[in-house]
Coordinates of C-alpha atoms in Angstrom, one line a residue:
M1 CA -0.2 0.2 0.2
T2 CA 1.0 3.7 -0.1
P3 CA 2.0 5.7 3.0
A4 CA -1.0 7.3 4.7
S5 CA -1.8 9.6 7.6
K6 CA -4.8 10.7 9.7
E7 CA -4.5 14.1 8.0
S8 CA -4.4 13.2 4.5
P9 CA -6.1 10.1 2.7
T10 CA -4.1 10.6 -0.5
P11 CA -0.5 10.6 0.3
E12 CA 2.5 10.0 -1.9
R13 CA 4.4 6.7 -2.1
P14 CA 7.8 6.1 -2.5
T15 CA 9.5 4.1 -5.4
V16 CA 9.5 0.8 -3.6
G17 CA 6.6 -2.0 -3.4
R18 CA 4.8 -1.7 -0.3
R19 CA 6.0 -5.1 1.1
T20 CA 9.5 -5.7 -0.8
V21 CA 11.8 -3.8 1.7
L22 CA 13.4 -6.0 4.1
G23 CA 10.8 -9.0 3.2
A24 CA 13.5 -11.4 2.6
A25 CA 15.5 -10.4 5.6
A26 CA 12.6 -11.0 8.0
A27 CA 13.5 -14.7 8.5
V28 CA 15.1 -16.0 11.5
A29 CA 15.9 -19.4 13.0
S30 CA 13.3 -22.1 13.2
A31 CA 11.4 -22.3 16.3
P32 CA 11.9 -24.8 19.1
A33 CA 9.8 -25.7 21.8
L34 CA 9.7 -23.0 24.6
L35 CA 7.8 -24.6 27.2
G36 CA 6.7 -28.4 28.2
P37 CA 3.2 -29.5 26.8
A38 CA 0.3 -28.1 27.9
R39 CA -1.7 -31.0 29.7
T40 CA -5.5 -31.4 29.6
A41 CA -7.9 -33.1 31.7
H42 CA -10.8 -34.6 29.6
A43 CA -13.8 -36.8 30.3
A44 CA -13.0 -40.3 29.7
P45 CA -12.8 -41.4 26.0
P46 CA -15.9 -43.5 24.5
H47 CA -15.3 -47.3 24.3
R48 CA -13.2 -47.9 21.2
T49 CA -12.7 -50.7 19.0
P50 CA -9.2 -51.8 18.5
G51 CA -7.3 -49.8 16.4
A52 CA -9.5 -46.9 16.8
L53 CA -7.8 -43.1 17.5
P54 CA -8.3 -41.7 20.8
G55 CA -9.9 -38.4 21.2
G56 CA -8.4 -35.5 23.5
G57 CA -5.2 -35.6 24.7
D58 CA -2.5 -32.9 25.5
L59 CA -2.2 -30.0 23.3
G60 CA 1.4 -30.3 22.6
P61 CA 4.7 -28.1 23.3
N62 CA 3.5 -24.9 21.4
V63 CA 0.4 -24.3 23.3
L64 CA 1.4 -22.3 26.5
V65 CA -1.2 -22.3 29.2
F66 CA -1.3 -19.5 32.0
D67 CA -3.4 -18.9 34.9
P68 CA -3.0 -15.6 37.3
A69 CA -0.6 -17.8 39.6
T70 CA 1.8 -18.9 36.8
P71 CA 5.2 -17.3 37.6
G72 CA 7.3 -15.5 34.7
I73 CA 4.3 -15.0 32.5
Q74 CA 6.0 -11.8 31.1
A75 CA 9.2 -13.6 30.6
K76 CA 7.5 -16.2 28.7
L77 CA 5.5 -13.8 26.4
D78 CA 8.8 -11.8 25.7
E79 CA 10.6 -15.1 24.7
V80 CA 7.8 -16.0 22.3
F81 CA 7.9 -12.8 20.7
K82 CA 11.5 -12.5 20.5
Q83 CA 11.6 -15.4 18.3
Q84 CA 8.4 -14.8 16.4
E85 CA 9.0 -11.0 16.0
K86 CA 10.8 -11.0 12.6
A87 CA 10.0 -14.8 11.5
Q88 CA 7.9 -14.2 8.5
F89 CA 8.6 -17.3 6.7
D90 CA 9.8 -19.6 9.4
T91 CA 8.4 -22.5 11.1
G92 CA 7.3 -21.4 14.6
R93 CA 3.8 -21.8 15.6
Y94 CA 2.3 -20.7 19.0
A95 CA -0.9 -20.4 20.8
L96 CA -0.8 -18.3 24.3
L97 CA -4.0 -19.3 26.3
F98 CA -4.9 -17.8 29.6
K99 CA -7.3 -19.4 31.9
P100 CA -10.1 -17.3 33.3
G101 CA -8.8 -14.7 35.8
T102 CA -7.2 -11.3 36.1
Y103 CA -3.7 -10.6 35.2
H104 CA -1.9 -7.5 36.1
G105 CA 0.9 -5.6 34.3
L106 CA 1.2 -7.7 31.0
N107 CA 2.3 -6.5 27.6
A108 CA 1.8 -9.3 25.1
Q109 CA 3.5 -8.3 22.0
L110 CA 2.6 -10.4 19.3
G111 CA 4.9 -11.7 16.3
F112 CA 4.2 -14.0 13.4
Y113 CA 2.2 -17.2 13.7
T114 CA 1.2 -16.4 17.4
S115 CA -2.4 -16.4 18.5
I116 CA -3.5 -15.1 22.0
A117 CA -6.8 -16.2 23.6
G118 CA -8.7 -16.5 26.7
L119 CA -10.0 -19.5 27.8
G120 CA -13.5 -18.4 29.4
L121 CA -17.1 -18.4 27.6
S122 CA -17.0 -14.6 27.7
P123 CA -14.0 -12.2 26.9
D124 CA -14.8 -10.8 30.3
D125 CA -14.0 -14.2 32.3
T126 CA -10.2 -13.2 31.2
T127 CA -9.2 -9.8 31.9
I128 CA -5.7 -8.3 31.2
N129 CA -4.8 -5.4 33.2
G130 CA -2.4 -4.4 30.1
D131 CA -2.0 -4.6 26.4
V132 CA -2.2 -7.1 23.6
T133 CA 0.2 -5.5 21.4
V134 CA 1.3 -5.4 17.5
D135 CA 3.7 -2.9 16.4
A136 CA 6.1 -2.5 13.5
G137 CA 9.5 -1.9 15.0
W138 CA 10.9 -4.8 13.3
F139 CA 10.0 -3.3 10.0
N140 CA 11.1 0.5 10.4
G141 CA 7.8 1.4 11.6
N142 CA 6.0 -0.2 8.4
A143 CA 3.0 -2.5 9.5
T144 CA 1.9 -3.7 5.9
Q145 CA 3.8 -6.8 6.7
N146 CA 2.3 -7.6 10.1
F147 CA 0.5 -10.8 9.0
W148 CA -0.6 -14.2 10.7
R149 CA -1.4 -13.3 14.3
S150 CA -4.6 -13.1 16.2
A151 CA -6.2 -12.2 19.5
E152 CA -9.5 -13.7 20.7
N153 CA -11.8 -13.9 23.7
L154 CA -9.9 -11.5 26.1
A155 CA -10.7 -8.5 27.8
L156 CA -8.1 -5.8 28.0
V157 CA -7.4 -2.7 30.1
P158 CA -4.8 -1.0 28.4
V159 CA -2.0 0.6 30.5
N160 CA -2.3 4.0 28.7
G161 CA -6.0 4.0 27.9
T162 CA -5.7 2.5 24.1
N163 CA -4.5 -0.7 22.9
R164 CA -2.4 -0.6 19.7
W165 CA -3.2 -3.4 16.8
A166 CA -1.3 -2.3 13.9
V167 CA -1.9 -5.2 11.4
A168 CA -2.1 -6.3 7.7
Q169 CA -3.7 -9.3 6.5
A170 CA -4.6 -12.2 8.5
A171 CA -4.5 -10.7 11.6
P172 CA -8.3 -10.8 13.3
F173 CA -9.1 -9.3 16.6
R174 CA -12.1 -11.3 17.4
R175 CA -14.3 -11.8 20.5
M176 CA -12.3 -9.2 22.2
H177 CA -13.5 -6.2 24.9
V178 CA -11.3 -3.5 25.3
R179 CA -11.8 -1.4 28.0
G180 CA -10.5 1.7 26.5
G181 CA -9.5 2.9 22.8
L182 CA -7.8 0.7 19.9
N183 CA -5.3 2.2 17.6
L184 CA -5.0 0.4 14.4
A185 CA -1.8 2.3 13.3
P186 CA 2.0 1.4 14.0
A187 CA 3.6 4.2 16.4
G188 CA 4.6 7.3 14.1
D189 CA 1.5 6.4 11.9
G190 CA 3.7 4.5 9.5
W191 CA 2.1 2.5 6.9
A192 CA -0.8 0.0 7.7
S193 CA -2.9 -2.2 5.6
G194 CA -5.5 -4.3 7.6
G195 CA -7.8 -5.7 8.8
Y196 CA -10.6 -7.4 10.5
L197 CA -12.5 -7.2 13.9
A198 CA -15.6 -9.2 14.6
D199 CA -17.7 -10.0 17.6
S200 CA -15.8 -7.2 19.7
R201 CA -16.4 -4.5 22.1
V202 CA -14.6 -1.4 22.1
D203 CA -15.6 1.0 24.9
G204 CA -13.4 3.9 23.5
T205 CA -12.8 5.1 20.2
V206 CA -11.2 3.0 17.3
E207 CA -8.5 5.1 15.8
P208 CA -7.6 3.9 12.2
R209 CA -5.0 6.7 11.7
S210 CA -3.1 5.6 9.0
Q211 CA -5.0 2.3 8.4
Q212 CA -5.9 2.1 5.0
Q213 CA -9.0 -0.2 4.8
W214 CA -10.8 -2.1 7.7
Y215 CA -13.6 -4.5 8.0
A216 CA -15.7 -4.3 11.2
R217 CA -18.7 -7.0 12.0
D218 CA -21.3 -7.6 14.4
S219 CA -19.4 -5.5 17.1
A220 CA -19.8 -2.3 19.2
V221 CA -17.8 0.6 19.4
G222 CA -17.7 3.7 21.3
G223 CA -16.5 5.8 18.4
W224 CA -14.7 5.8 14.9
S225 CA -12.3 8.7 14.2
N226 CA -11.2 8.5 10.5
G227 CA -11.0 6.4 7.6
V228 CA -8.3 6.5 4.3
W229 CA -9.4 4.5 1.6
N230 CA -12.2 1.8 2.5
M231 CA -13.8 1.5 6.0
V232 CA -16.6 -1.3 5.8
F233 CA -19.1 -1.9 8.7
S234 CA -21.9 -4.6 9.0
G235 CA -24.0 -5.1 12.0
V236 CA -21.6 -2.7 14.3
Q237 CA -23.4 -0.4 17.0
G238 CA -21.8 2.7 17.3
A239 CA -20.5 2.6 13.7
P240 CA -20.4 6.1 11.8
G241 CA -23.1 7.0 9.0
Q242 CA -22.7 6.0 5.4
T243 CA -20.8 8.6 3.8
F244 CA -18.7 6.8 1.1
P245 CA -16.7 8.1 -0.5
N246 CA -15.7 10.9 1.8
P247 CA -15.3 9.7 4.5
P248 CA -14.9 6.3 2.8
Y249 CA -17.5 4.6 5.3
T250 CA -19.6 1.8 3.8
V251 CA -22.1 0.9 6.7
L252 CA -24.8 -2.1 6.8
D253 CA -27.1 -1.9 9.5
T254 CA -27.0 -5.8 10.0
T255 CA -25.0 -8.5 8.8
P256 CA -27.0 -10.9 6.6
L257 CA -25.7 -14.1 8.0
S258 CA -23.2 -14.7 10.5
R259 CA -22.0 -17.7 13.0
E260 CA -18.9 -16.9 14.9
K261 CA -15.8 -19.0 14.8
P262 CA -15.3 -22.0 17.0
F263 CA -13.1 -21.6 20.2
L264 CA -11.6 -23.3 23.1
H265 CA -12.6 -23.0 26.6
L266 CA -12.4 -24.7 30.0
D267 CA -15.0 -26.3 31.7
G268 CA -13.5 -26.6 35.3
A269 CA -10.4 -28.6 34.5
D270 CA -11.7 -29.9 31.1
Y271 CA -11.2 -28.2 27.6
R272 CA -14.2 -28.2 25.3
V273 CA -14.9 -26.1 22.1
F274 CA -17.7 -24.1 21.9
L275 CA -19.8 -23.6 18.6
P276 CA -21.6 -20.6 18.3
E277 CA -25.1 -20.7 16.9
L278 CA -26.1 -19.1 13.5
R279 CA -27.3 -15.7 13.3
T280 CA -29.4 -13.9 10.8
N281 CA -29.4 -10.1 10.4
A282 CA -27.1 -9.9 13.1
R283 CA -25.9 -6.7 15.0
G284 CA -23.5 -6.5 18.0
V285 CA -21.8 -8.8 20.1
T286 CA -23.0 -12.5 20.9
W287 CA -21.6 -12.3 24.4
G288 CA -22.3 -10.0 27.6
N289 CA -25.8 -11.2 28.4
G290 CA -25.0 -14.6 30.1
T291 CA -24.1 -17.7 28.6
P292 CA -23.6 -17.6 24.9
R293 CA -25.8 -19.2 22.6
G294 CA -24.5 -22.4 20.9
T295 CA -23.3 -25.9 21.9
S296 CA -20.0 -27.0 23.4
L297 CA -18.3 -30.1 22.6
P298 CA -15.9 -32.2 25.0
L299 CA -12.3 -32.6 23.6
S300 CA -12.6 -36.4 23.8
Q301 CA -14.6 -35.9 20.7
F302 CA -11.5 -34.2 19.1
Y303 CA -8.6 -36.1 17.5
V304 CA -5.9 -33.8 18.9
A305 CA -3.3 -33.8 15.9
K306 CA 0.5 -33.2 16.2
P307 CA 2.7 -32.2 13.4
G308 CA 4.3 -35.2 11.7
V309 CA 0.8 -36.9 11.8
S310 CA -0.2 -38.4 8.4
A311 CA -3.1 -37.1 6.1
A312 CA -4.2 -41.0 6.5
T313 CA -4.4 -40.9 10.2
L314 CA -6.3 -37.7 10.1
N315 CA -8.8 -39.0 7.7
Q316 CA -9.0 -42.1 9.8
A317 CA -9.7 -39.8 13.0
L318 CA -12.7 -38.2 10.5
A319 CA -13.9 -41.6 9.3
Q320 CA -14.3 -42.5 13.2
G321 CA -16.5 -39.6 13.7
L322 CA -14.0 -37.4 15.6
H323 CA -13.4 -33.7 14.8
L324 CA -9.9 -32.2 14.3
L325 CA -8.0 -30.0 16.6
L326 CA -4.7 -28.9 14.9
T327 CA -2.1 -27.9 17.4
P328 CA 0.5 -25.5 16.2
G329 CA 2.9 -26.8 14.0
I330 CA 3.3 -27.7 9.9
Y331 CA 1.6 -30.8 8.8
H332 CA 2.6 -32.4 5.5
L333 CA -0.2 -33.9 3.4
D334 CA 0.1 -36.6 0.8
Q335 CA -3.6 -36.9 0.1
P336 CA -6.4 -34.5 0.9
I337 CA -7.9 -34.2 4.3
Q338 CA -11.6 -35.4 3.5
V339 CA -14.2 -33.8 5.8
T340 CA -17.5 -36.1 4.9
A341 CA -19.7 -36.0 8.1
P342 CA -22.2 -33.2 8.7
N343 CA -21.4 -30.5 11.2
T344 CA -17.4 -31.5 11.4
V345 CA -15.3 -29.2 13.3
V346 CA -11.8 -28.8 11.9
L347 CA -10.1 -26.0 14.2
G348 CA -6.8 -24.9 14.2
L349 CA -4.5 -23.2 17.1
G350 CA -1.6 -20.9 16.6
Y351 CA -1.7 -20.9 12.7
A352 CA -1.5 -24.8 12.3
T353 CA -0.2 -24.9 8.7
L354 CA -1.1 -27.6 6.0
I355 CA 1.1 -28.1 3.0
P356 CA 0.0 -30.3 0.3
D357 CA 2.8 -32.4 -1.3
N358 CA 2.9 -33.6 -4.9
G359 CA 0.3 -31.8 -6.3
V360 CA -2.7 -32.8 -4.0
T361 CA -5.6 -30.6 -2.5
A362 CA -5.3 -30.3 1.1
V363 CA -8.9 -30.0 2.1
R364 CA -11.9 -31.4 0.6
T365 CA -15.6 -31.3 2.2
A366 CA -18.6 -33.2 1.2
D367 CA -21.9 -31.4 0.4
V368 CA -23.3 -31.8 3.8
D369 CA -24.6 -29.4 6.3
G370 CA -22.9 -27.5 9.0
I371 CA -18.9 -28.1 8.2
R372 CA -16.8 -25.5 10.2
L373 CA -13.4 -24.9 9.0
A374 CA -11.3 -22.4 11.1
G375 CA -8.1 -21.0 12.2
F376 CA -5.3 -22.7 9.8
L377 CA -3.0 -21.8 7.1
I378 CA -2.9 -23.8 3.8
D379 CA 0.7 -23.3 2.2
A380 CA 0.9 -24.5 -1.5
G381 CA 4.0 -27.0 -2.2
P382 CA 6.2 -26.6 -5.1
V383 CA 4.2 -29.1 -7.4
N384 CA 1.2 -27.2 -8.8
S385 CA -2.1 -28.2 -7.1
A386 CA -5.3 -27.7 -9.2
T387 CA -6.7 -26.6 -6.0
L388 CA -5.9 -26.1 -2.4
L389 CA -9.3 -26.3 -0.6
E390 CA -12.5 -27.3 -2.0
I391 CA -15.8 -26.6 -0.3
G392 CA -18.2 -29.1 -1.7
P393 CA -17.9 -31.4 -4.9
A394 CA -18.5 -30.2 -8.4
G395 CA -22.3 -29.9 -8.9
A396 CA -23.1 -29.8 -5.3
A397 CA -26.8 -28.8 -4.9
A398 CA -28.2 -29.4 -1.4
D399 CA -29.8 -26.8 0.5
H400 CA -27.8 -25.9 3.5
S401 CA -29.6 -22.5 4.4
A402 CA -30.3 -23.6 8.0
N403 CA -26.8 -24.9 8.6
P404 CA -24.1 -23.9 6.3
T405 CA -20.5 -24.6 6.1
T406 CA -18.5 -21.6 7.7
V407 CA -14.9 -21.2 6.6
Q408 CA -13.2 -18.6 9.2
D409 CA -9.9 -17.5 9.4
V410 CA -8.7 -19.9 7.0
F411 CA -5.9 -18.4 5.1
L412 CA -4.1 -19.5 1.8
R413 CA -0.6 -18.8 0.3
I414 CA 1.1 -19.5 -2.8
G415 CA 5.1 -18.8 -2.4
G416 CA 6.9 -16.7 0.2
A417 CA 8.0 -19.1 2.5
G418 CA 9.4 -21.1 -0.7
P419 CA 8.2 -22.3 -4.2
G420 CA 4.7 -22.9 -4.4
K421 CA 2.1 -23.2 -7.3
A422 CA -1.8 -23.7 -7.4
T423 CA -4.3 -23.2 -10.2
T424 CA -7.1 -22.1 -8.1
S425 CA -6.9 -21.7 -4.3
I426 CA -10.3 -21.9 -3.3
V427 CA -13.3 -23.7 -5.1
V428 CA -16.7 -23.2 -3.4
N429 CA -19.3 -25.7 -4.6
S430 CA -21.6 -26.0 -1.8
R431 CA -24.7 -23.8 -1.4
H432 CA -25.1 -21.3 1.5
T433 CA -21.3 -21.3 2.2
V434 CA -20.3 -18.4 4.4
I435 CA -16.5 -17.5 3.9
D436 CA -15.7 -15.3 7.1
H437 CA -12.4 -13.5 7.0
T438 CA -9.7 -15.1 4.5
W439 CA -6.7 -14.0 3.0
V440 CA -5.7 -15.7 -0.1
W441 CA -2.1 -14.4 -1.2
R442 CA 0.0 -15.3 -4.0
A443 CA 3.4 -13.8 -2.5
D444 CA 4.6 -10.8 -3.7
H445 CA 8.0 -10.9 -1.6
G446 CA 10.0 -13.7 0.2
D447 CA 11.4 -16.9 -1.3
G448 CA 10.0 -18.7 -4.5
V449 CA 8.7 -15.5 -5.8
G450 CA 8.1 -14.8 -9.5
W451 CA 5.9 -14.4 -12.4
D452 CA 5.9 -18.1 -12.9
T453 CA 7.9 -19.6 -10.0
N454 CA 4.7 -19.0 -7.8
R455 CA 2.4 -19.4 -10.6
A456 CA -1.5 -19.0 -9.2
D457 CA -3.9 -18.2 -12.0
Y458 CA -7.2 -17.8 -9.7
G459 CA -7.7 -17.0 -6.0
I460 CA -11.4 -17.9 -5.4
R461 CA -14.0 -19.3 -7.6
V462 CA -17.6 -19.6 -6.2
N463 CA -19.6 -21.9 -8.2
G464 CA -22.5 -22.4 -5.4
D465 CA -25.5 -20.3 -5.0
D466 CA -26.4 -18.4 -2.2
V467 CA -22.7 -18.1 -0.8
L468 CA -22.0 -15.0 1.4
A469 CA -18.4 -13.6 1.8
T470 CA -17.7 -11.4 4.9
G471 CA -14.5 -10.2 4.6
L472 CA -12.3 -11.2 1.4
F473 CA -8.7 -10.4 1.1
V474 CA -7.3 -11.9 -2.0
E475 CA -4.2 -10.7 -3.9
H476 CA -1.9 -10.7 -6.6
F477 CA -3.0 -13.7 -8.8
N478 CA -1.9 -14.1 -12.3
K479 CA -5.3 -13.9 -13.8
Y480 CA -8.6 -13.4 -11.8
D481 CA -8.7 -12.7 -8.4
V482 CA -12.5 -13.5 -7.7
Q483 CA -14.6 -15.1 -10.1
W484 CA -18.3 -15.6 -9.0
Y485 CA -20.5 -18.0 -11.1
G486 CA -23.1 -18.7 -8.5
Q487 CA -26.6 -17.1 -8.2
R488 CA -27.6 -14.8 -5.2
G489 CA -23.9 -14.0 -4.1
R490 CA -23.0 -11.8 -1.6
T491 CA -19.9 -9.9 -0.5
V492 CA -19.4 -7.3 2.2
F493 CA -15.8 -6.0 1.9
L494 CA -13.1 -7.1 -0.4
Q495 CA -9.4 -5.8 -0.4
N496 CA -7.4 -6.7 -3.4
E497 CA -4.2 -6.0 -5.2
K498 CA -3.4 -6.9 -8.7
A499 CA 0.0 -8.8 -9.2
Y500 CA 3.0 -6.6 -9.1
D501 CA 5.2 -8.6 -11.1
A502 CA 3.2 -9.0 -14.6
P503 CA 6.0 -8.5 -17.1
D504 CA 3.8 -6.6 -19.4
Q505 CA 0.6 -5.8 -21.2
A506 CA 0.2 -8.9 -22.7
A507 CA 0.8 -11.3 -20.0
V508 CA -2.4 -9.7 -18.5
Q509 CA -4.4 -9.5 -21.3
D510 CA -8.0 -10.9 -20.9
G511 CA -8.9 -11.5 -24.5
D512 CA -9.5 -8.1 -25.9
V513 CA -9.8 -6.7 -22.3
K514 CA -6.9 -5.0 -20.7
G515 CA -6.1 -6.7 -17.5
Y516 CA -8.0 -9.4 -15.6
A517 CA -10.6 -7.8 -13.3
A518 CA -10.1 -8.3 -9.7
Y519 CA -13.6 -9.6 -9.2
K520 CA -15.8 -11.0 -12.1
V521 CA -19.0 -12.0 -11.9
A522 CA -19.8 -14.5 -14.5
D523 CA -22.2 -13.4 -17.3
S524 CA -24.7 -16.1 -16.9
V525 CA -25.6 -14.6 -13.1
T526 CA -28.7 -12.6 -12.9
S527 CA -28.4 -11.9 -9.2
H528 CA -25.7 -10.7 -7.1
E529 CA -24.8 -8.1 -4.5
A530 CA -21.7 -6.5 -3.1
W531 CA -20.5 -3.8 -0.9
G532 CA -17.2 -2.1 -0.1
L533 CA -14.8 -3.4 -2.8
G534 CA -11.3 -2.0 -3.4
S535 CA -8.7 -3.0 -5.8
Y536 CA -5.3 -1.6 -6.3
C537 CA -2.5 -2.0 -9.1
Y538 CA 1.2 -1.7 -8.6
Y539 CA 2.9 -2.6 -11.9
N540 CA 6.6 -2.1 -10.8
V541 CA 7.9 -4.2 -13.4
D542 CA 5.9 -2.9 -16.3
P543 CA 4.5 0.8 -15.0
S544 CA 2.7 1.1 -18.6
I545 CA 0.3 -1.8 -17.8
V546 CA -3.2 -0.6 -18.2
Q547 CA -6.4 -2.3 -16.3
H548 CA -9.7 -1.6 -18.2
H549 CA -11.5 -1.8 -14.8
G550 CA -11.1 -3.3 -11.5
F551 CA -14.5 -5.2 -11.4
A552 CA -16.5 -6.8 -14.2
A553 CA -20.2 -7.6 -14.0
P554 CA -22.9 -8.5 -16.2
N555 CA -25.5 -5.7 -16.9
A556 CA -28.6 -7.3 -15.0
P557 CA -31.2 -5.6 -12.9
G558 CA -30.4 -8.2 -10.1
V559 CA -26.5 -7.6 -10.1
K560 CA -25.9 -4.6 -7.7
F561 CA -22.7 -3.1 -6.5
H562 CA -22.1 -0.4 -3.9
D563 CA -19.1 1.4 -2.9
L564 CA -16.3 0.5 -5.5
L565 CA -12.9 2.0 -5.6
V566 CA -9.8 1.6 -7.7
V567 CA -6.1 3.1 -6.7
S568 CA -3.2 3.1 -8.9
L569 CA -0.2 3.0 -6.3
G570 CA 2.1 5.8 -7.4
G571 CA 1.2 5.9 -10.9
K572 CA 2.6 2.3 -11.4
G573 CA -0.3 1.0 -13.8
Q574 CA -3.4 2.7 -14.6
F575 CA -7.1 1.5 -14.4
E576 CA -9.2 3.1 -17.0
H577 CA -12.6 2.4 -15.3
V578 CA -13.8 1.1 -11.7
I579 CA -16.4 -1.2 -13.1
N580 CA -17.1 -2.3 -16.5
N581 CA -17.3 1.0 -18.5
T582 CA -18.0 3.2 -15.4
G583 CA -15.9 5.1 -13.0
A584 CA -13.3 7.8 -14.0
P585 CA -9.6 6.5 -14.8
T586 CA -7.0 6.9 -11.9
S587 CA -4.9 9.8 -12.3
G588 CA -1.1 10.2 -13.3
S589 CA 1.2 9.3 -10.3
S590 CA -1.4 10.5 -7.6
T591 CA -2.6 7.9 -5.4
V592 CA -6.1 9.1 -5.4
P593 CA -8.8 6.4 -5.5
S594 CA -11.4 6.6 -8.4
T595 CA -14.9 5.8 -6.9
V596 CA -18.3 4.5 -8.0
V597 CA -21.1 4.8 -5.3
A598 CA -23.5 2.6 -6.9
Y599 CA -23.6 0.3 -9.9
P600 CA -25.8 0.2 -12.1

């Protein structure tokens, strides 16, 4: 992204890509375990046939569990942060879990692949008198590479009244209660390019400051101070009014459909996984008025997976009827994980990472009700995979309106940690699927990066009808970033960048159209609606490249778009229009959005 400040929504940009500086230098040594395994008590497992896999068990060496009496908590937090602060493409993965109670004087700084969470049923069960901090000192005050970290299910009382959460993509702030303000920019108001907040309450004001775009869902805020390019709200109490493009606020009173992410919690000494219920026309948080609505499963119903386990074993566990809990680490797969039973949960901790080997697909689901996929990263392998994640088989047509599949904080990466290739990252075939916060990223920096080295033509393809996406971040694909073929699809918020590294105009020519649209709705679609979509270009290899438009859709009465923008970053490439042939071109080297408030 471009530099930005609270004073000016259209700042200038230097001549380097927003994430390329220091990108390759961000790695540090691979992560050893820092503490012994976190042991969990659980109910006795059900009777098993010989050879059956057990449910439950310990959470492994990289899940660190604290209670208020644990000695040296700050030292352990600092130890993890020191290791993970710059470890952008390394192997360390950590979950920091806090038992219910009150903690004093902590500052949990979060680096890469680090998740912090409370273990109560409500955020207010676990209070930190202190901060959970993301800043950008490691990157000279630039927060645009603060990826892959999360905070969930905690109450914070910030030391100075405001908590700093300066993040970019894949860094959710979920189910949090900030008893004060929230600052979304790094110290010094350097560049920031996030972000996502859901099911959270901020008693004070949220200050985006230099944060370029943000999506807030089903939350409550005491105020919101500014916006740079694209601030989108759905179901947020206290959100500002609808004013796009100046200020750039897109506001939906409610979220059409939502179901919060599953989370680990304690019931006495026993770990359980809570499954929040489905909400329609949702507004505000799900917690705060007694026990949250949903169901809770004992850990004995989960196969607790450790890195090194085979895909065959994971599939055996699923075939037995167990759910999957993926503890932090890296999992190599020589066959797809097959999720076939209704209501199956696959939950990752600490950015558990799946790497498909030899060109296989990492995860496939059946066309059944209520599957929940949450909290893991899929990292493409060096042999091209046709797909990385498939939701339902081709031709899926069952009605899942009462109990959809949800895909939450599931992130996909092609390249960066090494060569990776995938033709299409996500294919959604099942109807009524809800994609709630994903970052699908063809890497623009790191190892194994080049126009053909980490070839990835398509980000997301939606074939199923009635699919809802809340919080799409899809970037840098060789062709289309988002393709939508299903009827009655809806998207609330998109953040997109076209691939930086296109060698010339011919490489991105879509027939007789200049450039592949970031978000293309198929000509066969008669009903589609989207709110708050942004696409940016930064063609630094060939700045003469022209994009005809950021968005493409049929001209049909049922196809509607609200609040669109395109931006040319420092004049490296240009957009001729915003959507189809509508919208003014971007202008010269000025990083000024071109906007369309409604289409058609």
